PDB file of C-alpha atoms in Angstrom:
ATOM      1  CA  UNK A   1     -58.936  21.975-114.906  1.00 50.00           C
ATOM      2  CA  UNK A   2     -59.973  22.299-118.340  1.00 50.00           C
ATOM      3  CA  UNK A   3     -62.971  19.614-119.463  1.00 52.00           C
ATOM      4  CA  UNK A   4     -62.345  17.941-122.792  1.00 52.00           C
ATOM      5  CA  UNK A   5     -65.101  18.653-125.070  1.00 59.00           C
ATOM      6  CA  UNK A   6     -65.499  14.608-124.793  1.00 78.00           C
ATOM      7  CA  UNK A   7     -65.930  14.562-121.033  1.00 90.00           C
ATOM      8  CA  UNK A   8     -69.680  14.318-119.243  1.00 94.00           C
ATOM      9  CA  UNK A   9     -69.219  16.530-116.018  1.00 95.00           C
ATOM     10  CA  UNK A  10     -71.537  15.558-113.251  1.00 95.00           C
ATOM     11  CA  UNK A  11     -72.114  18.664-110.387  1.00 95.00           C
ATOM     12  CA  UNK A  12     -73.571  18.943-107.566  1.00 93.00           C
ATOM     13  CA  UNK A  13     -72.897  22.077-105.552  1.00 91.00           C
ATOM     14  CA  UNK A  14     -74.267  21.190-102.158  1.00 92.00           C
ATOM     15  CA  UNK A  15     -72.927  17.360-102.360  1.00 94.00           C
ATOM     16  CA  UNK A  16     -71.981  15.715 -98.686  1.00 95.00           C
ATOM     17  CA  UNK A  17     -68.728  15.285 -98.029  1.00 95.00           C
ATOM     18  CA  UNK A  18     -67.221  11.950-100.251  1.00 96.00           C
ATOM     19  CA  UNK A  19     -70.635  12.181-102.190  1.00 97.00           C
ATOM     20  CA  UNK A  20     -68.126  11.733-105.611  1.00 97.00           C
ATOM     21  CA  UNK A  21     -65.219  10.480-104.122  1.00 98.00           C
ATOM     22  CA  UNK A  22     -66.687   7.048-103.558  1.00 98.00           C
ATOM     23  CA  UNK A  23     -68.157   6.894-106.951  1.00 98.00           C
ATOM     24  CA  UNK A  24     -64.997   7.324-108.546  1.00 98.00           C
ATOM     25  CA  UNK A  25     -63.580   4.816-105.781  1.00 98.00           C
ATOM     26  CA  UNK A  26     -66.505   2.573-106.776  1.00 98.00           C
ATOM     27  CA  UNK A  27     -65.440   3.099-110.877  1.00 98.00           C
ATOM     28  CA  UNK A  28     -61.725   2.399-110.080  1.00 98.00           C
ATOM     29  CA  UNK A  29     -62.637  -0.551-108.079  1.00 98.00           C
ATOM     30  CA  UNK A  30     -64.809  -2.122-110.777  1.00 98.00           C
ATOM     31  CA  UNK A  31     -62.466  -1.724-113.569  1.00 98.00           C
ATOM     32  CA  UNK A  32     -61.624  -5.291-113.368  1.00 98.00           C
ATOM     33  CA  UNK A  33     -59.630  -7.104-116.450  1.00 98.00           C
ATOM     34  CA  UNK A  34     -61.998  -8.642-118.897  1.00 98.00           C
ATOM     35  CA  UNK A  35     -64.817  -7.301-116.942  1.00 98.00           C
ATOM     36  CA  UNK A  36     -68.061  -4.748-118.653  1.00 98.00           C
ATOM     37  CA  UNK A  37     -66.175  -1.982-119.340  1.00 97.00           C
ATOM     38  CA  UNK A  38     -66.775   0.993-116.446  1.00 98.00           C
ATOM     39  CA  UNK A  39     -66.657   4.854-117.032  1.00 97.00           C
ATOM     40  CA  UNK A  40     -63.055   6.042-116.069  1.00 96.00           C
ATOM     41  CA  UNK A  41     -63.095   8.867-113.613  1.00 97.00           C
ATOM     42  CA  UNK A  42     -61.349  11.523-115.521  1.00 96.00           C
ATOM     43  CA  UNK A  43     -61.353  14.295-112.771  1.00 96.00           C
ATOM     44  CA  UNK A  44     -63.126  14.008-109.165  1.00 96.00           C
ATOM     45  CA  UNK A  45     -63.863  16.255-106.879  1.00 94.00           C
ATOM     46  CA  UNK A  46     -65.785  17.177-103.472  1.00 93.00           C
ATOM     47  CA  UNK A  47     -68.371  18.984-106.409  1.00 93.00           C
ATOM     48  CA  UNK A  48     -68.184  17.226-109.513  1.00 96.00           C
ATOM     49  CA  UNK A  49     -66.997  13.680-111.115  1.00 97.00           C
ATOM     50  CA  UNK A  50     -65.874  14.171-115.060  1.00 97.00           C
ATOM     51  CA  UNK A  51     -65.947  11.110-116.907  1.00 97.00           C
ATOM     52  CA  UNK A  52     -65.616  10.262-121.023  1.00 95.00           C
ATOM     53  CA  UNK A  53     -69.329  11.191-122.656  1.00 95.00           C
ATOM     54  CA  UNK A  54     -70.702   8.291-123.935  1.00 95.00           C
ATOM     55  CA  UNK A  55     -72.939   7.832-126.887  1.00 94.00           C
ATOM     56  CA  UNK A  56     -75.875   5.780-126.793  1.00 94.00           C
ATOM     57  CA  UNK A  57     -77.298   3.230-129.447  1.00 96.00           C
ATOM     58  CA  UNK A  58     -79.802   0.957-129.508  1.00 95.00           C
ATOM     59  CA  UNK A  59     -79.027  -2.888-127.752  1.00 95.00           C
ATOM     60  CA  UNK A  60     -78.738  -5.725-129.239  1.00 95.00           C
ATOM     61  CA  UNK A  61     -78.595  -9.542-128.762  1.00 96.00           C
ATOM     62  CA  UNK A  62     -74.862  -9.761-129.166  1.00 96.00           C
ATOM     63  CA  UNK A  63     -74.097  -6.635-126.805  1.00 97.00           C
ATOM     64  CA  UNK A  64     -76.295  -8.076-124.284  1.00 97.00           C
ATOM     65  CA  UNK A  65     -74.760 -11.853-123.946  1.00 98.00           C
ATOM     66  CA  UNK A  66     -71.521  -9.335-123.508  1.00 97.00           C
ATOM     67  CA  UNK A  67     -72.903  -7.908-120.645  1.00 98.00           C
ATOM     68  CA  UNK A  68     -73.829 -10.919-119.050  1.00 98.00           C
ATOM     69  CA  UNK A  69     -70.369 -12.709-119.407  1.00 98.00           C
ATOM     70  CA  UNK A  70     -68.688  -9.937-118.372  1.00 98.00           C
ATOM     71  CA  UNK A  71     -71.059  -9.378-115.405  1.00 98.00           C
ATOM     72  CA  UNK A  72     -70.284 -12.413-114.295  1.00 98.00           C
ATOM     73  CA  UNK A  73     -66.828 -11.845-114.579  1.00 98.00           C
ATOM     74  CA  UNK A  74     -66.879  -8.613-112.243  1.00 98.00           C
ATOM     75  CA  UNK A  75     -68.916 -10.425-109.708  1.00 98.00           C
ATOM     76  CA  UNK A  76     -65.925 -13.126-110.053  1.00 98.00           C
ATOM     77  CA  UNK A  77     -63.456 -10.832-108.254  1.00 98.00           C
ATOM     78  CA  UNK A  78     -64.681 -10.753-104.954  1.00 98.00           C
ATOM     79  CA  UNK A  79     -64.613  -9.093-102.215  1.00 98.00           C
ATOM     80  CA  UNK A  80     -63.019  -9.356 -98.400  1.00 97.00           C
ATOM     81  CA  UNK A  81     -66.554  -9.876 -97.252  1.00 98.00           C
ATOM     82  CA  UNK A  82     -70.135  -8.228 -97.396  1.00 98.00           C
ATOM     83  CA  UNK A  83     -70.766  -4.930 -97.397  1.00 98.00           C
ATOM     84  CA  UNK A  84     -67.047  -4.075 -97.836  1.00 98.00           C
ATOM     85  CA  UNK A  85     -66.511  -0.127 -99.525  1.00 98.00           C
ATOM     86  CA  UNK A  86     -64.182  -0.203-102.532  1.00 98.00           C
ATOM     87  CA  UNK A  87     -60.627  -0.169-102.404  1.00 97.00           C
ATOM     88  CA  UNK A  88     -59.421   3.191-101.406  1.00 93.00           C
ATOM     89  CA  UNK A  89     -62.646   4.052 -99.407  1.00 97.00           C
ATOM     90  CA  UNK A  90     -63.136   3.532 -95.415  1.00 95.00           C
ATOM     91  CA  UNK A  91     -66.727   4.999 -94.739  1.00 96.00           C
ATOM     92  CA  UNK A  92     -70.320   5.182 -95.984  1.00 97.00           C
ATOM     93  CA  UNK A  93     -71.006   5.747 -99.379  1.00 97.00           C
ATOM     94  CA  UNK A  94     -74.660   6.810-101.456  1.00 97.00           C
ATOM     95  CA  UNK A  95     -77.170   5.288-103.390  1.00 96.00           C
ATOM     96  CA  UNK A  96     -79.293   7.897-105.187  1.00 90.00           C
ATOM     97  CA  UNK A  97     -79.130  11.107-103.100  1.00 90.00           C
ATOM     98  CA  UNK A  98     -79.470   9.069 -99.689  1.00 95.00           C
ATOM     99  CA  UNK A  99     -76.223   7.631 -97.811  1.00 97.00           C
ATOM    100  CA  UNK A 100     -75.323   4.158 -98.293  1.00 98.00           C
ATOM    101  CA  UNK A 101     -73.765   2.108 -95.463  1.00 98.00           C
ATOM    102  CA  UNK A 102     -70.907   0.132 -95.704  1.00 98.00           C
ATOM    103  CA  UNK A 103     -69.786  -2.996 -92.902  1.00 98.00           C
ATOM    104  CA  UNK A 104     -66.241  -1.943 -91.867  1.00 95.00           C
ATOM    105  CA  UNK A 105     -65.720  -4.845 -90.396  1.00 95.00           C
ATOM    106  CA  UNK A 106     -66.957  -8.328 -91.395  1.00 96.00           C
ATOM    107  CA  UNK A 107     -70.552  -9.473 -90.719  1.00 95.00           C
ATOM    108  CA  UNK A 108     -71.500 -13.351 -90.148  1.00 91.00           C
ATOM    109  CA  UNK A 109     -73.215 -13.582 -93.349  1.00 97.00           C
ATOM    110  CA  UNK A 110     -75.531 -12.477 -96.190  1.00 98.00           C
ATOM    111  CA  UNK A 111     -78.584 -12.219 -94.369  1.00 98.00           C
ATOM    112  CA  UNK A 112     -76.743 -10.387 -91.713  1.00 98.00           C
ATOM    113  CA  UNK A 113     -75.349  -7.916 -93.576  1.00 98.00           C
ATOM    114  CA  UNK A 114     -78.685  -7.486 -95.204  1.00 98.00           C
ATOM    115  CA  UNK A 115     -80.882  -6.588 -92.414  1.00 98.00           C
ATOM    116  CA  UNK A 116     -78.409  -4.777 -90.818  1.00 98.00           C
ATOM    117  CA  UNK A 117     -77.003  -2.424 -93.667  1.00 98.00           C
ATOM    118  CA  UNK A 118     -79.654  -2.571 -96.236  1.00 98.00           C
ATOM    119  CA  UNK A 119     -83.503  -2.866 -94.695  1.00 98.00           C
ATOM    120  CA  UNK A 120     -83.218  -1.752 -91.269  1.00 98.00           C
ATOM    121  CA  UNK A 121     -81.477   1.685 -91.818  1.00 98.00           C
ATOM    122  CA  UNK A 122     -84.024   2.494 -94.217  1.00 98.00           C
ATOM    123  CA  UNK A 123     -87.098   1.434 -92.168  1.00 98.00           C
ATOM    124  CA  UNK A 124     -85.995   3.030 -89.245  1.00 98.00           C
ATOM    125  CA  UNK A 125     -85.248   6.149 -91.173  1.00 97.00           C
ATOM    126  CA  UNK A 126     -89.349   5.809 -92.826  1.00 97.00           C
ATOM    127  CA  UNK A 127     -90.667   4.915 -89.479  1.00 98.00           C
ATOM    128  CA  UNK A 128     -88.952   7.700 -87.898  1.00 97.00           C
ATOM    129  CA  UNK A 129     -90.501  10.045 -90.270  1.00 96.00           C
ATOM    130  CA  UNK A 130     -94.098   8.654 -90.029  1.00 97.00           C
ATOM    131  CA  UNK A 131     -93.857   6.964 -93.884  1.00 97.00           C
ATOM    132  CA  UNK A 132     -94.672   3.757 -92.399  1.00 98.00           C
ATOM    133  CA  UNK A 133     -96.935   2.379 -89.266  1.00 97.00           C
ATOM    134  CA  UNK A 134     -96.208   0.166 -86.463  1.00 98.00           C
ATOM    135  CA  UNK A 135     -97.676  -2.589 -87.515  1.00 98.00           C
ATOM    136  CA  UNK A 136     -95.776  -1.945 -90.733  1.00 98.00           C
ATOM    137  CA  UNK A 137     -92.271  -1.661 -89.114  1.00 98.00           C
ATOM    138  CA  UNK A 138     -93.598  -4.777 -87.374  1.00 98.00           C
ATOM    139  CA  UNK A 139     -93.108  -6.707 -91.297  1.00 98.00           C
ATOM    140  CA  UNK A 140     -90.239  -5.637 -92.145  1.00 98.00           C
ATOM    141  CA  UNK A 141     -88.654  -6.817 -88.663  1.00 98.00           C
ATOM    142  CA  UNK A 142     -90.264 -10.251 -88.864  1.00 98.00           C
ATOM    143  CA  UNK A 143     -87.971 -10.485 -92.108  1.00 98.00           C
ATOM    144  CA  UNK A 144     -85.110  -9.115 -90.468  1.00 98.00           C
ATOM    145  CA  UNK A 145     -85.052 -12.022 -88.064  1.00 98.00           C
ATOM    146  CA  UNK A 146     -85.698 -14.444 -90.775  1.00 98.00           C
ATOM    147  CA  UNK A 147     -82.407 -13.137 -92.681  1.00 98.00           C
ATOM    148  CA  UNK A 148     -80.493 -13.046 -89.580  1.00 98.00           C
ATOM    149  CA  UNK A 149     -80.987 -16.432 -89.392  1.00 97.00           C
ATOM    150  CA  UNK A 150     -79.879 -16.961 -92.480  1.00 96.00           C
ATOM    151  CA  UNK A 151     -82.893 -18.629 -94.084  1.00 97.00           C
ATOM    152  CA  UNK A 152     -81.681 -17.395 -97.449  1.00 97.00           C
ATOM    153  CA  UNK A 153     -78.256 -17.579 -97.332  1.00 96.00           C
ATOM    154  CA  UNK A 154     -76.291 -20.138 -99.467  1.00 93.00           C
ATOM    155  CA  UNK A 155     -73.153 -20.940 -97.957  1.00 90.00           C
ATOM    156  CA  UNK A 156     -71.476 -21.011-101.235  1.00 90.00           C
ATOM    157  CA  UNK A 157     -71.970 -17.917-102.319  1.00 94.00           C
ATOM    158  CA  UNK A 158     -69.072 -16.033-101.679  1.00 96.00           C
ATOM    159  CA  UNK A 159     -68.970 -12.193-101.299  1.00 98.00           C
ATOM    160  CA  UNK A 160     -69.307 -10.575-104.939  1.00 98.00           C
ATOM    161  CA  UNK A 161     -67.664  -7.281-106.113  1.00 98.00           C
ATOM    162  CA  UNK A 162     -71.126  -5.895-107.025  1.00 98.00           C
ATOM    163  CA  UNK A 163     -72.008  -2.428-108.797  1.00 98.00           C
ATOM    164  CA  UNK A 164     -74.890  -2.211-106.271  1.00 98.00           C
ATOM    165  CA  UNK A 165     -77.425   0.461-108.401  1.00 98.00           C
ATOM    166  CA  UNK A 166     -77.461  -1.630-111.266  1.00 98.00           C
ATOM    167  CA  UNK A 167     -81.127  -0.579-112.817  1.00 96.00           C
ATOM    168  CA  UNK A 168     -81.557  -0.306-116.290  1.00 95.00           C
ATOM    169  CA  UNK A 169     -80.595   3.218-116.675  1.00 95.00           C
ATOM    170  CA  UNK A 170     -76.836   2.312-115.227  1.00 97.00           C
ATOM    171  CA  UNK A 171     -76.344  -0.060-118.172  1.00 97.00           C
ATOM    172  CA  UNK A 172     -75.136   2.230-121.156  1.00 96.00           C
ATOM    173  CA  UNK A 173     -75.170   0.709-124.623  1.00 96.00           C
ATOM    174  CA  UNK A 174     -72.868   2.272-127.025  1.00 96.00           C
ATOM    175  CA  UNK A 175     -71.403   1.052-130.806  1.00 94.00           C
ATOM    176  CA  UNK A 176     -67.946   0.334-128.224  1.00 91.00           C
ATOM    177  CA  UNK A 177     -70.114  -2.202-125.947  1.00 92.00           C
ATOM    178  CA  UNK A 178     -72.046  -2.110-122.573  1.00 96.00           C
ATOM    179  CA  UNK A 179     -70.588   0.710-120.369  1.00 97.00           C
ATOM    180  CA  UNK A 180     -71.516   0.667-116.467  1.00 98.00           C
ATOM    181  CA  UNK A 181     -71.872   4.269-114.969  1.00 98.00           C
ATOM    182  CA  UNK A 182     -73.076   5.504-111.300  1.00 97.00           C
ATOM    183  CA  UNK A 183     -72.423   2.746-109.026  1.00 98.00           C
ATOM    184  CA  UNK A 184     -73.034   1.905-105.254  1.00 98.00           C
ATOM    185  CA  UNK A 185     -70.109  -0.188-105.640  1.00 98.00           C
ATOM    186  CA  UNK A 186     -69.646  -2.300-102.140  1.00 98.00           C
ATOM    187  CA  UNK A 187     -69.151  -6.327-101.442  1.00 98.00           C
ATOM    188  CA  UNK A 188     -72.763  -8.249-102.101  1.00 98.00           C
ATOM    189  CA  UNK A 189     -74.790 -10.912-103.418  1.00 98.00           C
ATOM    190  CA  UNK A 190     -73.878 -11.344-106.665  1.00 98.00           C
ATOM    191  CA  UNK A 191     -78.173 -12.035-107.263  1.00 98.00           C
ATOM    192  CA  UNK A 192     -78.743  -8.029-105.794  1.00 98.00           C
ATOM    193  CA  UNK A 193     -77.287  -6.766-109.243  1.00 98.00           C
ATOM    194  CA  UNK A 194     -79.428  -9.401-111.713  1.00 98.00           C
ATOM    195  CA  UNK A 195     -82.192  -8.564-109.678  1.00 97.00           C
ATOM    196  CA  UNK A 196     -81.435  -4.813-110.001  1.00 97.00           C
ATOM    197  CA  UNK A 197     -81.452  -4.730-113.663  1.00 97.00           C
ATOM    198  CA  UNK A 198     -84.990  -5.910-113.830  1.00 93.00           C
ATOM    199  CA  UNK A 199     -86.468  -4.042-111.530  1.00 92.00           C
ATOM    200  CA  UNK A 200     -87.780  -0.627-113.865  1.00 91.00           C
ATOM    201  CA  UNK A 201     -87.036  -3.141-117.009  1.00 92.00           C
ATOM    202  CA  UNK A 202     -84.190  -4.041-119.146  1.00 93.00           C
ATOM    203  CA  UNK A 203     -84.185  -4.574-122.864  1.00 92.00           C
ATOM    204  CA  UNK A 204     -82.713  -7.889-123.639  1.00 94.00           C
ATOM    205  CA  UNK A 205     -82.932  -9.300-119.775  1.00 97.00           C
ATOM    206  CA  UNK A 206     -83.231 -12.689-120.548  1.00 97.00           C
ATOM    207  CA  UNK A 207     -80.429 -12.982-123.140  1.00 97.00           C
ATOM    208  CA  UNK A 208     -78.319 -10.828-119.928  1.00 98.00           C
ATOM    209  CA  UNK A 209     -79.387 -13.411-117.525  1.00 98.00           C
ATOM    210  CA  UNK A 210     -78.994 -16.395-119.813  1.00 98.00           C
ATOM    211  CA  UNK A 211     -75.438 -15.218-120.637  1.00 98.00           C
ATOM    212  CA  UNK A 212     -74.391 -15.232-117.160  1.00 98.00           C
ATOM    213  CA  UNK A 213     -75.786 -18.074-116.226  1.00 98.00           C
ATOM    214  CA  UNK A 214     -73.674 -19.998-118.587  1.00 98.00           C
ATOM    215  CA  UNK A 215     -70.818 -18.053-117.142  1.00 98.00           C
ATOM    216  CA  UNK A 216     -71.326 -18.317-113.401  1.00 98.00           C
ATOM    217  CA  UNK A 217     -74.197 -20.569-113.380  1.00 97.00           C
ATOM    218  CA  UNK A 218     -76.765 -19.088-110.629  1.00 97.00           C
ATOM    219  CA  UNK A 219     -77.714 -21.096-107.906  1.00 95.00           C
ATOM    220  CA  UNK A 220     -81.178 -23.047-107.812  1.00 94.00           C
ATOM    221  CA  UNK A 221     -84.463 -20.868-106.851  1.00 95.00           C
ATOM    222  CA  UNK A 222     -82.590 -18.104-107.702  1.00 96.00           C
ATOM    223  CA  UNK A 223     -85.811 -16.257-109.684  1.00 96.00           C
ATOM    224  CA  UNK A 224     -87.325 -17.148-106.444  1.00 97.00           C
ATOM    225  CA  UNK A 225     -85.411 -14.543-104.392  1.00 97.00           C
ATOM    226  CA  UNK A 226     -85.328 -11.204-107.138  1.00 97.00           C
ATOM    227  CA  UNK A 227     -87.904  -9.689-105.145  1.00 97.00           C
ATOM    228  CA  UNK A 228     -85.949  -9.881-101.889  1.00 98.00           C
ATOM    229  CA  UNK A 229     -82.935  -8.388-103.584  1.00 98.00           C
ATOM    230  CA  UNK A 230     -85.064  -5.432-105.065  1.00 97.00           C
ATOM    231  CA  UNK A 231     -86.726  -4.483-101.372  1.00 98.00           C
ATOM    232  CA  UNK A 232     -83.548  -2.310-100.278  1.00 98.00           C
ATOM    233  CA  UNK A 233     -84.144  -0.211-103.721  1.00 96.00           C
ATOM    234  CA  UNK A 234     -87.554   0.228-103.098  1.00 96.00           C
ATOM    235  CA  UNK A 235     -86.716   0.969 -99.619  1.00 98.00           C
ATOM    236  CA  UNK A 236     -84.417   3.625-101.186  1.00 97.00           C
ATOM    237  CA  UNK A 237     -87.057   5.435-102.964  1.00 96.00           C
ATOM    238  CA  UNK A 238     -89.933   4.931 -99.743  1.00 97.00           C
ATOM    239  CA  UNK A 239     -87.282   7.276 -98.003  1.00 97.00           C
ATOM    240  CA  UNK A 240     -86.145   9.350-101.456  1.00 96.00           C
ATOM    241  CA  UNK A 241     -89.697   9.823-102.378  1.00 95.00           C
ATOM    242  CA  UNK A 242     -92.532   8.782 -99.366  1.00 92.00           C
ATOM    243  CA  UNK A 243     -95.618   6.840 -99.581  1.00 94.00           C
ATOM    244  CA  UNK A 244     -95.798   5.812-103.256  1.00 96.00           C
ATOM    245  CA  UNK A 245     -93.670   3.049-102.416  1.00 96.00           C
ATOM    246  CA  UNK A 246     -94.828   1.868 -99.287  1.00 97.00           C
ATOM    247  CA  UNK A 247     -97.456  -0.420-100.861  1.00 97.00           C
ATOM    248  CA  UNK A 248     -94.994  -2.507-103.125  1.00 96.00           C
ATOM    249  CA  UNK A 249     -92.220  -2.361-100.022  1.00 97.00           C
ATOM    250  CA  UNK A 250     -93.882  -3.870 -97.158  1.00 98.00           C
ATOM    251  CA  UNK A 251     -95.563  -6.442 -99.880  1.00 98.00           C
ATOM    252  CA  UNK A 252     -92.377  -7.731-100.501  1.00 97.00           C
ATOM    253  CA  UNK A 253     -90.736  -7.886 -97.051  1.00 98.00           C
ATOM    254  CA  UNK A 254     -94.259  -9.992 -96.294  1.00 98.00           C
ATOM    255  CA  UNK A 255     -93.704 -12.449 -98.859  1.00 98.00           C
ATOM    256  CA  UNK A 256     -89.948 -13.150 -97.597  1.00 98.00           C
ATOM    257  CA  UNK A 257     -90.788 -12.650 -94.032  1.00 95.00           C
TER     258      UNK A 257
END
């Protein structure tokens, strides 16, 4: 197929099998009526994903109160239950360059689905490969139990549709509005994507957050928890990239645990 001289081709020549199929699952499944606006997947592969280029200008007040309303509104669709894959998509997905699992089947809650699909696959995998100690594993299972028994979960929070890799760099400001690009799109905690676009910083956060507060107003002590939601991407990058993050990780999972 012939790219339009408008199109951004992402390629990766060695990519696992699905590696762009779910993201363009993930794109479709986001695409939700009066939601941010989300790349379209103009051509997908089991090598490449072509999408319309975007052009980049600087934020501004007004583009991010869009964001957060629309956020809000994304989150608003739902999901069947935590840790679902998008629509069209019945396995694992990725996050980063690393494999992202999804809950096939419904899990008892949050805090559930958390430990199991998000922390302990990850500290497993770093223990496994001598990134972390014993008595470090030892922290990050004396939160698992805390989320299994779901210490932080809020039984009104419903399952979110969440983009799931929402850092700064995923949020795409152009003279058109916000775009979202490169999700980990799966069923979540609507808090795991605010807490996400903080975590390598975010022009205009507070105007985001305030925005979709007033939307979908968050639920009390929610600034409380950000650092919980941010442990599986730091967990990401302790098995992406080694000890650098080992510090910051298991200083996290020891304040929640």
């Amino acid at each position: 197929m012939t790219v339009p001289p408008v199109a951004f081709v992402k390629e990766r020549h060695d990519a696992p099998p699905g590696f762009f199929e779910v993201e363009a699952a993930g794109l479709r499944w986001l695409a939700v009526p009066g939601g941010v606006p989300v790349v379209e997947p103009l051509e997908v592969s089991a090598g490449r994903l072509v999408t319309p280029r975007l052009e980049p200008v600087p934020p501004t007040g007004a583009a991010a109160d869009e964001l957060g309303r629309r956020l809000a509104i994304i989150h608003d669709a739902g999901a069947r239950h935590f840790g679902v894959p998008p629509d069209g998509w019945e396995t694992d997905g990725f996050i980063g360059t690393i494999e992202l699992p999804h809950a096939l089947e419904p899990v008892e809650s949050w805090g559930a689905f958390y430990s199991a699909y998000r922390i302990q696959p990850y500290v497993r995998t770093a223990y496994d490969k001598g990134t972390i100690d014993g008595a470090q594993l030892a922290v990050f299972e004396r939160l698992c139990r805390r989320l299994e028994a779901d210490v932080y979960d809020d039984p009104a929070e419903r399952p979110s549709r969440i983009h799931g890799d929402l850092w700064s760099g995923n949020v795409f400001w152009t003279a058109r509005g916000v775009h979202l690009i490169d999700p980990a799109a799966h069923g979540g905690h609507r808090e795991t994507d605010l807490a996400m676009l903080g975590l390598f910083g975010m022009p205009q956060l507070e105007r985001v957050l305030r925005a979709y507060d007033e939307a979908h107003p968050l639920t009390d002590g929610w600034r409380d928890r950000v650092g919980l939601h941010r442990l599986h991407p730091l967990l990401t990058h302790l098995v992406m990239f080694g000890t650098a993050y080992v510090a910051p990780a298991v200083a996290m999972a020891r304040k929640y645990g």
